[in-house]
PDB file of C-alpha atoms in Angstrom:
ATOM      1  CA  MET A   1      -0.137   0.020  -0.075  1.00  0.00           C
ATOM      2  CA  ALA A   2       1.264   3.472  -0.871  1.00  0.00           C
ATOM      3  CA  ILE A   3       0.837   6.456   1.166  1.00  0.00           C
ATOM      4  CA  LYS A   4       1.132   9.260  -1.142  1.00  0.00           C
ATOM      5  CA  ASN A   5      -0.069  12.743  -2.205  1.00  0.00           C
ATOM      6  CA  PHE A   6      -2.132  12.910   0.927  1.00  0.00           C
ATOM      7  CA  ALA A   7      -3.992   9.544  -0.185  1.00  0.00           C
ATOM      8  CA  PHE A   8      -3.909   5.715   0.594  1.00  0.00           C
ATOM      9  CA  ALA A   9      -3.507   3.914  -2.553  1.00  0.00           C
ATOM     10  CA  PRO A  10      -5.610   1.930  -3.260  1.00  0.00           C
ATOM     11  CA  ALA A  11      -8.426   3.430  -1.171  1.00  0.00           C
ATOM     12  CA  THR A  12     -10.427  -0.009  -1.015  1.00  0.00           C
ATOM     13  CA  LEU A  13      -7.828  -3.341  -0.846  1.00  0.00           C
ATOM     14  CA  LYS A  14      -9.167  -6.827  -0.824  1.00  0.00           C
ATOM     15  CA  VAL A  15      -7.001  -9.245   0.926  1.00  0.00           C
ATOM     16  CA  LYS A  16      -7.232 -13.010   1.917  1.00  0.00           C
ATOM     17  CA  VAL A  17      -6.986 -13.883   5.752  1.00  0.00           C
ATOM     18  CA  GLY A  18      -3.727 -14.481   6.592  1.00  0.00           C
ATOM     19  CA  THR A  19      -2.326 -11.566   4.452  1.00  0.00           C
ATOM     20  CA  THR A  20       0.319  -9.217   5.937  1.00  0.00           C
ATOM     21  CA  VAL A  21      -0.412  -5.452   4.344  1.00  0.00           C
ATOM     22  CA  THR A  22       2.758  -3.420   4.375  1.00  0.00           C
ATOM     23  CA  TRP A  23       1.936   0.749   4.248  1.00  0.00           C
ATOM     24  CA  THR A  24       4.936   2.847   3.018  1.00  0.00           C
ATOM     25  CA  ASN A  25       4.809   6.600   3.395  1.00  0.00           C
ATOM     26  CA  GLN A  26       5.925   7.946   0.236  1.00  0.00           C
ATOM     27  CA  ASP A  27       5.082  11.646   0.793  1.00  0.00           C
ATOM     28  CA  THR A  28       7.275  14.303   2.744  1.00  0.00           C
ATOM     29  CA  ASP A  29       4.743  14.759   5.681  1.00  0.00           C
ATOM     30  CA  ALA A  30       4.346  12.162   8.460  1.00  0.00           C
ATOM     31  CA  HIS A  31       0.892   9.865   8.367  1.00  0.00           C
ATOM     32  CA  THR A  32      -0.191   7.121  10.347  1.00  0.00           C
ATOM     33  CA  VAL A  33      -2.470   4.054   9.901  1.00  0.00           C
ATOM     34  CA  THR A  34      -5.417   4.061  12.406  1.00  0.00           C
ATOM     35  CA  SER A  35      -8.412   2.247  12.590  1.00  0.00           C
ATOM     36  CA  THR A  36     -11.700   4.351  12.376  1.00  0.00           C
ATOM     37  CA  GLY A  37     -13.699   3.878  15.541  1.00  0.00           C
ATOM     38  CA  SER A  38     -12.399   2.523  18.836  1.00  0.00           C
ATOM     39  CA  GLY A  39     -11.053  -0.992  19.425  1.00  0.00           C
ATOM     40  CA  GLY A  40      -9.618  -1.504  15.808  1.00  0.00           C
ATOM     41  CA  PRO A  41      -6.365  -3.466  15.220  1.00  0.00           C
ATOM     42  CA  LEU A  42      -4.274  -0.638  13.205  1.00  0.00           C
ATOM     43  CA  ARG A  43      -2.143   1.549  15.202  1.00  0.00           C
ATOM     44  CA  SER A  44       0.626   2.381  13.540  1.00  0.00           C
ATOM     45  CA  ALA A  45       3.251   5.513  14.920  1.00  0.00           C
ATOM     46  CA  ALA A  46       3.463   8.461  13.041  1.00  0.00           C
ATOM     47  CA  LEU A  47       5.278   7.260   9.647  1.00  0.00           C
ATOM     48  CA  ASN A  48       8.020   9.442   8.427  1.00  0.00           C
ATOM     49  CA  THR A  49       8.883   9.384   4.667  1.00  0.00           C
ATOM     50  CA  HIS A  50       9.901   5.818   3.322  1.00  0.00           C
ATOM     51  CA  ALA A  51       8.833   4.493   6.788  1.00  0.00           C
ATOM     52  CA  ALA A  52       6.629   1.535   6.565  1.00  0.00           C
ATOM     53  CA  TYR A  53       3.764  -0.202   9.097  1.00  0.00           C
ATOM     54  CA  SER A  54       2.722  -3.632   8.454  1.00  0.00           C
ATOM     55  CA  TYR A  55      -0.295  -5.415   9.847  1.00  0.00           C
ATOM     56  CA  THR A  56      -1.651  -9.220   9.225  1.00  0.00           C
ATOM     57  CA  PHE A  57      -5.265  -9.817   8.945  1.00  0.00           C
ATOM     58  CA  THR A  58      -6.492 -12.839  11.059  1.00  0.00           C
ATOM     59  CA  LYS A  59      -9.864 -12.268  10.619  1.00  0.00           C
ATOM     60  CA  PRO A  60     -12.731 -11.714   7.589  1.00  0.00           C
ATOM     61  CA  GLY A  61     -14.361  -8.203   7.698  1.00  0.00           C
ATOM     62  CA  THR A  62     -14.270  -4.615   6.564  1.00  0.00           C
ATOM     63  CA  TYR A  63     -11.216  -2.910   8.220  1.00  0.00           C
ATOM     64  CA  SER A  64     -11.689   1.204   7.770  1.00  0.00           C
ATOM     65  CA  TYR A  65      -8.668   3.189   8.739  1.00  0.00           C
ATOM     66  CA  LEU A  66      -7.752   6.672   8.449  1.00  0.00           C
ATOM     67  CA  CYS A  67      -4.638   9.330   8.897  1.00  0.00           C
ATOM     68  CA  THR A  68      -4.782  10.882  12.668  1.00  0.00           C
ATOM     69  CA  ILE A  69      -2.842  13.548  11.298  1.00  0.00           C
ATOM     70  CA  HIS A  70      -4.580  14.338   8.173  1.00  0.00           C
ATOM     71  CA  PRO A  71      -8.039  12.599   9.024  1.00  0.00           C
ATOM     72  CA  PHE A  72      -9.364  13.201   5.297  1.00  0.00           C
ATOM     73  CA  MET A  73      -7.117  10.549   4.200  1.00  0.00           C
ATOM     74  CA  THR A  74      -9.485   7.174   4.559  1.00  0.00           C
ATOM     75  CA  ALA A  75      -9.241   3.869   3.443  1.00  0.00           C
ATOM     76  CA  THR A  76     -10.608   0.370   3.794  1.00  0.00           C
ATOM     77  CA  VAL A  77      -9.138  -3.466   3.798  1.00  0.00           C
ATOM     78  CA  GLU A  78     -11.719  -5.984   2.966  1.00  0.00           C
ATOM     79  CA  VAL A  79     -10.612  -9.138   4.476  1.00  0.00           C
ATOM     80  CA  THR A  80     -12.323 -12.417   2.861  1.00  0.00           C
ATOM     81  CA  ARG A  81     -11.503 -16.506   3.534  1.00  0.00           C
TER      82      ARG A  81
END
């Protein structure tokens, strides 16, 4: 997953259970990968340029997330069996 031009690309990613997704920040500004709502599994630190964050999805579902620094940056990972 790319974080580029203040957006997550792709905006919707479809993966199977057990897939590890890695987000890499290609912007000069820091960004986070943070689940929307409480209790979500995605909680990255602020990612500086070229920094990466990985998460392995172990349960099916739809995981919405955003950048807490720039809340207009939103995306979704759809996990299926």
